Each structure stands twice: as C-alpha cells, then as structure tokens.
Amino acid sequence: MANDKKTQAAQPETEADVVQPETAETAAAEEAVAGNEDSVGVDQLQAELEKAQAALKEAEEQVLRARADAQNIRRRAEQDVEKAHKFALEKFANELLPVVDNLERGLESAGQENVAVEAIREGVEMTLGMFQSALGKFNVEALDPAGAAFDPQHHQAMSMVESPDAAPNTVLHVMQKGYLLNGRLLRPAMVVVAKAPAGQATSIDEKA
C-alpha cells in the first residue's frame, strides 16, 4: 500500500497540467499578435481614408476649375455676341458715310440765295435728314468738333494754321466730319488746327 502511494506520488504531472502553462503563453502571444494586426489594420485604414479624402478634395477643385472655365467661356461668348451686334454695321456704315458727305457738300455749295435751285436744295436737305436719322437709329454719331480742343483719338489734323483769335490746339475748321459707332471710332474727323502766331510767340519771348 505504501508502495502504491509512492508510485502515485512519483508519477509525473498530468498532460493537462503540463500543457496549461504553454496554452496560456500561446494565448497571450496570439492576443499580442492580434493586437498588432488590429493596430496595423487601423493605420492602413487611416492612410487609405486620408488618401481618399485627398482625392476627393482634388476632384472638387477640378470641378470648381471646370465650372470657372465654363463661366469664363460663356462670358466671353456673350461679349463676342454683344460686340457682333454692336459693330456688325461698321462696314455698311462706312459705305454710307461718303454719301452723307456729298449731300452736305452739295448743300454748302448750293447756297441759300440761289432761288433757281431752292427746290433741289430742299430735296437734298430732306434726303440728308433721312440718312442722318437712319444712322442715328443704329447709334452712328457724327463728330463735328469745330471750336473744340483737338483730340488725337477722334480727330486727324490735316494742317495747322496761325490764328490770333483762337487758342492754340483748337479746331478751326472741320474738313470732313468724323463718326462713332456705339462709342467706338468709325472714322476720325479731318480738321484744321490753330497754332500760335509766330509774332505772338516772339513778343512773349521778349517779355520773358
């Protein structure tokens, strides 16, 4: 009986008792590995999320740029159409201006004292008025700058004449009227411009 007790006492631990510590260590290791995998998975998801957000932001910026480009194109197209409407008659109006010039010259040469041509003169005046009215309906404006200061943007100086009665750089005579189409120069006015008399300039220099 005593030997049986010794034999039982000498027997090694059961398989369960031996494996249990190894199982606990293995579980701890697996938990650590799983924790690392979870951490790596979260970092990867975070990186992918940031990448997706950056791509979304870039796509939004591209949409905004495309929208701005479309607005600019539409605005330029509207401006081109507006200019086309405003200045489509430019060439046609230029063809009519010599007719108006000749009618005006005819009235100037006819004079008002000549009774023989009075009827013709009235007809020319009526025709000229109709031309001027038609041009005005399409925003063609005459430039008749007699007595005004010379403007190189709207006037073309054909000659300069000394004049004691007019300030220098004043338009003395309009040889041919100029015209504007919707505010843009269609044809400059051909003018004679005043300049200071030579004697007056000399006297001023002597006083100085």
XYZ file of N, CA and C in Angstrom:
624
model
N 0.837 -1.181 0.000
C 0.000 0.000 0.000
C 0.870 1.228 0.000
N 1.902 1.149 0.813
C 2.847 2.260 0.874
C 3.531 2.433 -0.438
N 3.843 1.301 -1.112
C 4.490 1.401 -2.412
C 3.570 2.035 -3.439
N 2.297 1.733 -3.375
C 1.331 2.341 -4.301
C 1.288 3.844 -4.133
N 1.332 4.254 -2.849
C 1.293 5.698 -2.600
C 2.527 6.370 -3.150
N 3.702 5.683 -2.986
C 4.950 6.245 -3.507
C 4.902 6.301 -5.013
N 4.333 5.210 -5.608
C 4.255 5.178 -7.065
C 3.370 6.291 -7.585
N 2.283 6.493 -6.895
C 1.378 7.585 -7.320
C 2.034 8.943 -7.130
N 2.803 9.031 -6.048
C 3.462 10.310 -5.781
C 4.549 10.573 -6.793
N 5.186 9.495 -7.287
C 6.289 9.673 -8.219
C 5.822 9.892 -9.639
N 4.561 9.659 -9.898
C 4.052 9.841 -11.255
C 4.134 11.308 -11.674
N 4.467 11.558 -12.927
C 4.573 12.976 -13.406
C 3.206 13.635 -13.438
N 3.253 14.932 -13.608
C 2.010 15.703 -13.688
C 1.222 15.267 -14.899
N -0.058 15.480 -14.830
C -0.924 15.070 -15.934
C -0.653 15.943 -17.143
N -1.099 15.464 -18.301
C -0.888 16.186 -19.574
C -1.547 17.551 -19.556
N -2.676 17.590 -18.875
C -3.377 18.877 -18.785
C -2.578 19.878 -17.992
N -1.957 19.317 -16.863
C -1.160 20.208 -16.018
C 0.068 20.698 -16.765
N 0.648 19.895 -17.655
C 1.848 20.315 -18.393
C 1.497 21.288 -19.499
N 0.443 21.108 -20.200
C 0.081 21.919 -21.353
C -0.492 23.262 -20.939
N -1.071 23.319 -19.766
C -1.793 24.539 -19.367
C -0.919 25.776 -19.405
N 0.319 25.737 -18.835
C 1.151 26.953 -18.925
C 1.467 27.319 -20.369
N 1.785 26.298 -21.216
C 2.090 26.586 -22.609
C 0.887 27.193 -23.313
N -0.284 26.724 -23.015
C -1.510 27.264 -23.624
C -1.719 28.710 -23.221
N -1.469 29.064 -22.018
C -1.617 30.447 -21.550
C -0.630 31.363 -22.259
N 0.610 30.898 -22.400
C 1.611 31.718 -23.095
C 1.246 31.893 -24.562
N 0.785 30.786 -25.142
C 0.396 30.857 -26.552
C -0.766 31.806 -26.746
N -1.732 31.785 -25.844
C -2.887 32.688 -25.934
C -2.453 34.132 -25.802
N -1.526 34.364 -24.877
C -1.027 35.735 -24.708
C -0.321 36.213 -25.967
N 0.479 35.315 -26.549
C 1.179 35.673 -27.784
C 0.204 35.940 -28.908
N -0.796 35.086 -28.988
C -1.793 35.287 -30.043
C -2.545 36.600 -29.849
N -2.849 36.906 -28.599
C -3.519 38.179 -28.329
C -2.629 39.352 -28.725
N -1.338 39.225 -28.448
C -0.405 40.303 -28.827
C -0.344 40.455 -30.331
N -0.255 39.313 -31.011
C -0.219 39.356 -32.476
C -1.507 39.950 -33.027
N -2.631 39.516 -32.465
C -3.922 40.063 -32.910
C -3.994 41.556 -32.658
N -3.432 41.992 -31.496
C -3.414 43.433 -31.220
C -2.578 44.186 -32.217
N -1.420 43.604 -32.564
C -0.569 44.245 -33.571
C -1.268 44.305 -34.925
N -1.927 43.190 -35.284
C -2.645 43.169 -36.552
C -3.758 44.199 -36.566
N -4.470 44.323 -35.429
C -5.526 45.337 -35.356
C -4.940 46.730 -35.507
N -3.776 46.979 -34.869
C -3.130 48.288 -34.973
C -2.702 48.575 -36.401
N -2.104 47.552 -37.049
C -1.700 47.728 -38.450
C -2.911 47.960 -39.331
N -3.992 47.256 -39.070
C -5.214 47.439 -39.857
C -5.785 48.831 -39.701
N -5.782 49.384 -38.501
C -6.299 50.737 -38.264
C -5.432 51.775 -38.976
N -4.105 51.596 -38.889
C -3.204 52.535 -39.573
C -3.407 52.503 -41.082
N -3.588 51.314 -41.610
C -3.794 51.179 -43.049
C -5.111 51.825 -43.469
N -6.152 51.572 -42.672
C -7.446 52.191 -42.972
C -7.361 53.710 -42.878
N -6.624 54.212 -41.879
C -6.464 55.657 -41.728
C -5.738 56.252 -42.927
N -4.688 55.541 -43.390
C -3.949 56.018 -44.555
C -4.824 56.011 -45.800
N -5.599 54.949 -45.958
C -6.495 54.880 -47.114
C -7.567 55.960 -47.051
N -8.052 56.239 -45.837
C -9.053 57.300 -45.672
C -8.477 58.660 -46.047
N -7.264 58.940 -45.581
C -6.617 60.210 -45.920
C -6.388 60.320 -47.420
N -5.992 59.215 -48.030
C -5.774 59.204 -49.477
C -7.079 59.476 -50.220
N -8.157 58.852 -49.756
C -9.454 59.073 -50.390
C -9.919 60.511 -50.211
N -9.690 61.074 -49.014
C -10.067 62.471 -48.774
C -9.266 63.414 -49.666
N -7.972 63.142 -49.850
C -7.148 63.980 -50.731
C -7.646 63.889 -52.172
N -7.984 62.678 -52.610
C -8.505 62.509 -53.972
C -9.829 63.244 -54.143
N -10.679 63.185 -53.105
C -11.966 63.887 -53.163
C -11.768 65.396 -53.236
N -10.820 65.899 -52.442
C -10.539 67.340 -52.471
C -10.023 67.772 -53.840
N -9.136 66.975 -54.423
C -8.612 67.294 -55.752
C -9.724 67.264 -56.800
N -10.625 66.288 -56.675
C -11.746 66.214 -57.614
C -12.661 67.428 -57.477
N -12.893 67.867 -56.232
C -13.721 69.059 -56.020
C -13.061 70.291 -56.632
N -11.737 70.409 -56.463
C -11.026 71.545 -57.048
C -11.103 71.512 -58.570
N -10.998 70.323 -59.155
C -11.109 70.203 -60.602
C -12.498 70.604 -61.080
N -13.521 70.226 -60.321
C -14.892 70.614 -60.675
C -15.049 72.127 -60.608
N -14.489 72.748 -59.553
C -14.579 74.202 -59.423
C -13.848 74.898 -60.570
N -12.654 74.381 -60.930
C -11.914 74.984 -62.044
C -12.673 74.831 -63.357
N -13.244 73.642 -63.557
C -14.013 73.423 -64.787
C -15.230 74.341 -64.833
N -15.874 74.537 -63.685
C -17.034 75.423 -63.640
C -16.625 76.865 -63.930
N -15.483 77.293 -63.350
C -14.997 78.657 -63.600
C -14.625 78.840 -65.070
N -13.976 77.835 -65.650
C -13.622 77.910 -67.080
C -14.878 78.004 -67.940
N -15.900 77.222 -67.575
C -17.146 77.264 -68.346
C -17.808 78.635 -68.246
N -17.770 79.237 -67.051
C -18.342 80.572 -66.881
C -17.570 81.600 -67.690
N -16.233 81.490 -67.697
C -15.425 82.431 -68.477
C -15.700 82.291 -69.969
N -15.820 81.043 -70.430
C -16.113 80.821 -71.845
C -17.479 81.387 -72.204
N -18.466 81.173 -71.335
C -19.805 81.696 -71.611
C -19.812 83.220 -71.599
N -19.050 83.813 -70.655
C -18.984 85.277 -70.583
C -18.320 85.863 -71.825
N -17.219 85.212 -72.274
C -16.552 85.695 -73.488
C -17.446 85.544 -74.719
N -18.184 84.445 -74.751
C -19.103 84.241 -75.880
C -20.195 85.311 -75.883
N -20.714 85.638 -74.706
C -21.740 86.679 -74.629
C -21.173 88.030 -75.060
N -19.927 88.310 -74.641
C -19.294 89.569 -75.044
C -19.060 89.614 -76.544
N -18.643 88.487 -77.113
C -18.421 88.442 -78.560
C -19.732 88.663 -79.317
N -20.799 88.052 -78.827
C -22.107 88.235 -79.473
C -22.557 89.685 -79.349
N -22.332 90.270 -78.163
C -22.722 91.670 -77.964
C -21.941 92.593 -78.898
N -20.621 92.350 -79.019
C -19.817 93.163 -79.925
C -20.247 92.962 -81.376
N -20.568 91.724 -81.708
C -21.014 91.447 -83.078
C -22.293 92.208 -83.393
N -23.208 92.271 -82.406
C -24.447 93.020 -82.616
C -24.181 94.518 -82.727
N -23.259 95.015 -81.900
C -22.999 96.451 -81.870
C -22.291 96.931 -83.130
N -21.328 96.138 -83.597
C -20.445 96.616 -84.658
C -20.613 95.853 -85.974
N -21.704 95.121 -86.109
C -21.945 94.396 -87.362
C -22.151 95.356 -88.528
N -22.645 96.577 -88.234
C -22.925 97.555 -89.278
C -21.725 98.446 -89.601
N -20.573 98.147 -89.037
C -19.418 99.037 -89.216
C -19.064 99.204 -90.685
N -18.929 98.102 -91.409
C -18.557 98.184 -92.812
C -19.653 98.854 -93.633
N -20.903 98.513 -93.331
C -22.023 99.109 -94.068
C -22.101 100.614 -93.816
N -21.918 101.015 -92.566
C -21.970 102.445 -92.228
C -20.845 103.198 -92.922
N -19.668 102.588 -92.988
C -18.552 103.241 -93.679
C -18.850 103.475 -95.155
N -19.629 102.582 -95.751
C -20.005 102.759 -97.147
C -21.004 103.899 -97.321
N -21.811 104.178 -96.293
C -22.822 105.231 -96.395
C -22.263 106.622 -96.109
N -21.191 106.688 -95.336
C -20.676 107.998 -94.927
C -20.294 108.883 -96.116
N -19.653 108.389 -97.162
C -19.362 109.266 -98.310
C -20.617 109.849 -98.952
N -21.712 109.110 -98.925
C -22.970 109.645 -99.460
C -23.421 110.840 -98.636
N -23.343 110.704 -97.317
C -23.706 111.814 -96.432
C -22.768 112.994 -96.670
N -21.476 112.726 -96.828
C -20.517 113.807 -97.090
C -20.882 114.572 -98.366
N -21.207 113.853 -99.424
C -21.534 114.509 -100.685
C -22.814 115.322 -100.585
N -23.786 114.835 -99.853
C -25.020 115.601 -99.658
C -24.735 116.895 -98.901
N -23.904 116.813 -97.877
C -23.559 118.013 -97.114
C -22.778 119.004 -97.970
N -21.856 118.512 -98.780
C -21.104 119.410 -99.662
C -22.030 120.053 -100.698
N -22.979 119.278 -101.187
C -23.933 119.838 -102.150
C -24.741 120.967 -101.549
N -25.159 120.829 -100.305
C -25.916 121.901 -99.645
C -25.049 123.134 -99.428
N -23.785 122.917 -99.068
C -22.896 124.054 -98.849
C -22.634 124.817 -100.149
N -22.487 124.106 -101.222
C -22.184 124.772 -102.496
C -23.427 125.415 -103.115
N -24.610 124.907 -102.801
C -25.829 125.448 -103.390
C -26.118 126.851 -102.885
N -25.865 127.106 -101.619
C -26.163 128.427 -101.067
C -27.653 128.611 -100.845
N -27.996 129.595 -100.051
C -29.405 129.852 -99.743
C -29.998 130.964 -100.592
N -29.174 131.743 -101.307
C -29.693 132.862 -102.104
C -30.114 132.440 -103.497
N -29.673 131.272 -103.915
C -29.968 130.833 -105.267
C -31.383 130.268 -105.328
N -32.315 131.075 -105.842
C -33.715 130.669 -105.898
C -33.924 129.554 -106.914
N -33.095 129.510 -107.943
C -33.279 128.538 -109.023
C -33.112 127.109 -108.531
N -32.295 126.946 -107.535
C -32.036 125.584 -107.048
C -32.686 125.332 -105.687
N -33.638 126.178 -105.315
C -34.245 126.040 -103.998
C -34.949 124.695 -103.843
N -35.671 124.284 -104.862
C -36.389 123.011 -104.774
C -35.420 121.844 -104.663
N -34.341 121.947 -105.455
C -33.333 120.884 -105.385
C -32.686 120.860 -104.000
N -32.445 122.077 -103.493
C -31.822 122.174 -102.172
C -32.711 121.551 -101.115
N -33.995 121.801 -101.161
C -34.916 121.228 -100.188
C -34.934 119.705 -100.290
N -34.883 119.195 -101.520
C -34.845 117.738 -101.692
C -33.586 117.122 -101.119
N -32.446 117.805 -101.322
C -31.185 117.310 -100.780
C -31.213 117.355 -99.253
N -31.762 118.431 -98.699
C -31.872 118.539 -97.247
C -32.722 117.411 -96.670
N -33.808 117.107 -97.335
C -34.680 116.033 -96.880
C -33.968 114.683 -96.944
N -33.255 114.448 -98.036
C -32.520 113.187 -98.184
C -31.431 113.072 -97.125
N -30.698 114.166 -96.897
C -29.650 114.168 -95.884
C -30.235 113.902 -94.501
N -31.375 114.525 -94.209
C -32.022 114.297 -92.910
C -32.420 112.847 -92.722
N -32.896 112.215 -93.778
C -33.274 110.812 -93.691
C -32.050 109.928 -93.451
N -30.947 110.243 -94.117
C -29.716 109.484 -93.896
C -29.249 109.631 -92.448
N -29.234 110.862 -91.963
C -28.767 111.111 -90.605
C -29.669 110.433 -89.572
N -30.970 110.456 -89.830
C -31.911 109.788 -88.925
C -31.681 108.279 -88.917
N -31.461 107.710 -90.090
C -31.212 106.265 -90.175
C -29.919 105.886 -89.457
N -28.874 106.690 -89.624
C -27.619 106.414 -88.929
C -27.790 106.523 -87.419
N -28.567 107.519 -86.977
C -28.792 107.695 -85.553
C -29.524 106.521 -84.922
N -30.418 105.892 -85.666
C -31.155 104.733 -85.132
C -30.223 103.564 -84.832
N -29.098 103.516 -85.529
C -28.140 102.439 -85.313
C -26.902 102.929 -84.557
N -27.099 104.009 -83.776
C -26.061 104.537 -82.872
C -24.802 104.985 -83.605
N -24.994 105.529 -84.811
C -23.882 106.162 -85.519
C -23.951 107.655 -85.225
N -22.932 108.173 -84.562
C -22.928 109.553 -84.070
C -21.886 110.373 -84.812
N -22.267 111.565 -85.262
C -21.348 112.426 -86.004
C -20.424 113.181 -85.052
N -19.191 113.403 -85.517
C -18.206 114.216 -84.792
C -17.977 115.495 -85.581
N -18.427 116.627 -85.035
C -18.241 117.926 -85.682
C -17.581 118.858 -84.661
N -16.247 118.750 -84.487
C -15.577 119.392 -83.352
C -15.133 120.832 -83.586
N -15.779 121.566 -84.472
C -15.372 122.957 -84.720
C -15.422 123.753 -83.423
N -14.306 124.433 -83.094
C -14.223 125.247 -81.890
C -13.810 124.473 -80.654
N -13.731 123.157 -80.746
C -13.335 122.349 -79.591
C -11.827 122.103 -79.613
N -11.304 121.598 -78.513
C -9.883 121.274 -78.437
C -9.590 120.048 -79.297
N -8.427 120.047 -79.884
C -8.035 118.930 -80.742
C -7.866 117.662 -79.907
N -8.478 116.573 -80.357
C -8.411 115.287 -79.675
C -7.802 114.263 -80.634
N -6.543 113.869 -80.414
C -5.890 112.960 -81.366
C -6.560 111.589 -81.459
N -7.368 111.237 -80.470
C -8.050 109.951 -80.513
C -9.252 109.968 -81.462
N -9.813 111.164 -81.683
C -11.002 111.273 -82.522
C -10.803 112.176 -83.737
N -9.719 112.947 -83.761
C -9.507 113.912 -84.844
C -8.206 113.609 -85.581
N -8.204 113.962 -86.845
C -7.000 113.848 -87.661
C -6.656 115.231 -88.201
N -5.523 115.776 -87.755
C -5.119 117.126 -88.164
C -4.568 117.085 -89.583
N -5.228 117.838 -90.476
C -4.788 117.903 -91.861
C -3.790 119.037 -92.065
N -3.916 120.078 -91.238
C -2.984 121.205 -91.314
C -3.115 122.028 -90.046
N -2.119 122.902 -89.831
C -2.133 123.822 -88.688
C -1.996 125.243 -89.217
N -2.836 126.112 -88.704
C -2.901 127.491 -89.206
C -2.742 128.447 -88.025
N -1.919 129.501 -88.240
C -1.782 130.529 -87.198
C -3.094 131.295 -87.066
N -3.510 131.489 -85.835
C -4.770 132.195 -85.594
C -4.643 133.017 -84.322
N -4.732 134.353 -84.446
C -4.661 135.198 -83.248
C -5.947 135.162 -82.435
N -7.029 134.682 -83.024
C -8.328 134.722 -82.349
C -8.687 133.411 -81.649
N -7.914 132.359 -81.861
C -8.228 131.060 -81.273
C -7.037 130.564 -80.474
N -7.346 129.873 -79.424
C -6.276 129.305 -78.594
C -5.546 128.214 -79.378
N -4.254 128.078 -79.152
C -3.518 127.004 -79.828
C -4.149 125.641 -79.548
N -4.089 124.791 -80.533
C -4.610 123.427 -80.440
C -6.139 123.374 -80.479
N -6.737 124.452 -81.001
C -8.189 124.482 -81.169
C -8.542 124.146 -82.621
N -9.631 123.427 -82.804
C -10.075 123.070 -84.145
C -10.722 124.305 -84.787
N -10.106 124.794 -85.872
C -10.635 125.961 -86.566
C -11.694 125.575 -87.594
N -11.453 124.488 -88.275
C -12.352 124.122 -89.382
C -12.397 122.601 -89.503
N -13.607 122.101 -89.780
C -13.796 120.661 -89.977
C -13.904 120.414 -91.479
N -12.901 119.775 -92.036
C -12.914 119.472 -93.457
C -13.838 118.295 -93.773
N -13.922 117.375 -92.847
C -14.811 116.223 -93.014
C -15.176 115.697 -91.630
N -16.458 115.534 -91.376
C -16.920 115.071 -90.070
C -16.421 113.657 -89.788
N -16.241 113.398 -88.514
C -15.937 112.040 -88.075
C -17.199 111.375 -87.548
N -17.101 110.087 -87.294
C -18.280 109.349 -86.822
C -17.863 108.287 -85.813
N -18.780 108.054 -84.855
C -18.630 106.994 -83.862
C -19.740 105.975 -84.070
N -19.421 104.715 -83.832
C -20.417 103.645 -83.858
C -20.442 103.002 -82.479
N -21.544 103.245 -81.748
C -21.669 102.741 -80.371
C -20.482 103.170 -79.512
N -20.056 104.410 -79.692
C -18.966 104.951 -78.898
C -17.581 104.628 -79.410
N -17.462 103.754 -80.392
C -16.153 103.401 -80.946
C -15.929 104.175 -82.241
N -14.689 104.641 -82.429
C -14.381 105.474 -83.584
C -14.606 104.696 -84.873
N -15.456 105.261 -85.705
C -15.715 104.689 -87.021
C -14.853 105.378 -88.074
N -14.726 106.700 -87.936
C -13.893 107.475 -88.834
C -13.491 108.767 -88.130
N -12.212 109.135 -88.124
C -11.817 110.369 -87.446
C -12.255 111.599 -88.234
N -12.469 112.674 -87.517
C -12.796 113.948 -88.169
C -11.512 114.572 -88.714
N -11.561 115.010 -89.960
C -10.407 115.676 -90.568
C -10.532 117.171 -90.303
N -9.539 117.739 -89.602
C -9.684 119.111 -89.100
C -8.451 119.951 -89.396
N -8.673 121.261 -89.308
C -7.594 122.255 -89.348
C -7.440 122.792 -87.936
N -6.202 122.791 -87.435
C -5.947 123.121 -86.029
C -5.202 124.449 -85.946
N -5.559 125.228 -84.924
C -4.929 126.533 -84.719
C -3.586 126.374 -84.011
N -2.663 127.283 -84.374
C -1.401 127.362 -83.649
C -1.095 128.827 -83.376
N -0.251 129.069 -82.401
C 0.053 130.441 -82.011
C 0.798 131.163 -83.127
N 0.453 132.437 -83.415
C 1.181 133.208 -84.435
C 2.653 133.349 -84.060
N 3.500 133.374 -85.075
C 4.942 133.486 -84.827
C 5.289 134.791 -84.136
N 4.658 135.896 -84.545
C 4.928 137.186 -83.918
C 4.540 137.193 -82.454
N 3.412 136.542 -82.134
C 2.966 136.484 -80.748
C 3.962 135.699 -79.908
N 4.483 134.615 -80.455
C 5.474 133.819 -79.717
C 6.727 134.625 -79.475
N 7.146 135.460 -80.496
C 8.330 136.277 -80.349
C 8.153 137.321 -79.277
N 6.974 137.986 -79.272
C 6.729 139.021 -78.273
C 6.705 138.433 -76.886
N 6.178 137.238 -76.751
C 6.156 136.603 -75.420
C 7.571 136.329 -74.966
N 8.420 135.840 -75.896
C 9.808 135.567 -75.546
C 10.533 136.845 -75.122
N 10.229 137.954 -75.818
C 10.906 139.230 -75.472
C 10.486 139.703 -74.091
N 9.163 139.509 -73.744
C 8.714 139.917 -72.424
C 9.383 139.073 -71.348
N 9.575 137.782 -71.666
C 10.200 136.914 -70.691
C 11.653 137.320 -70.471
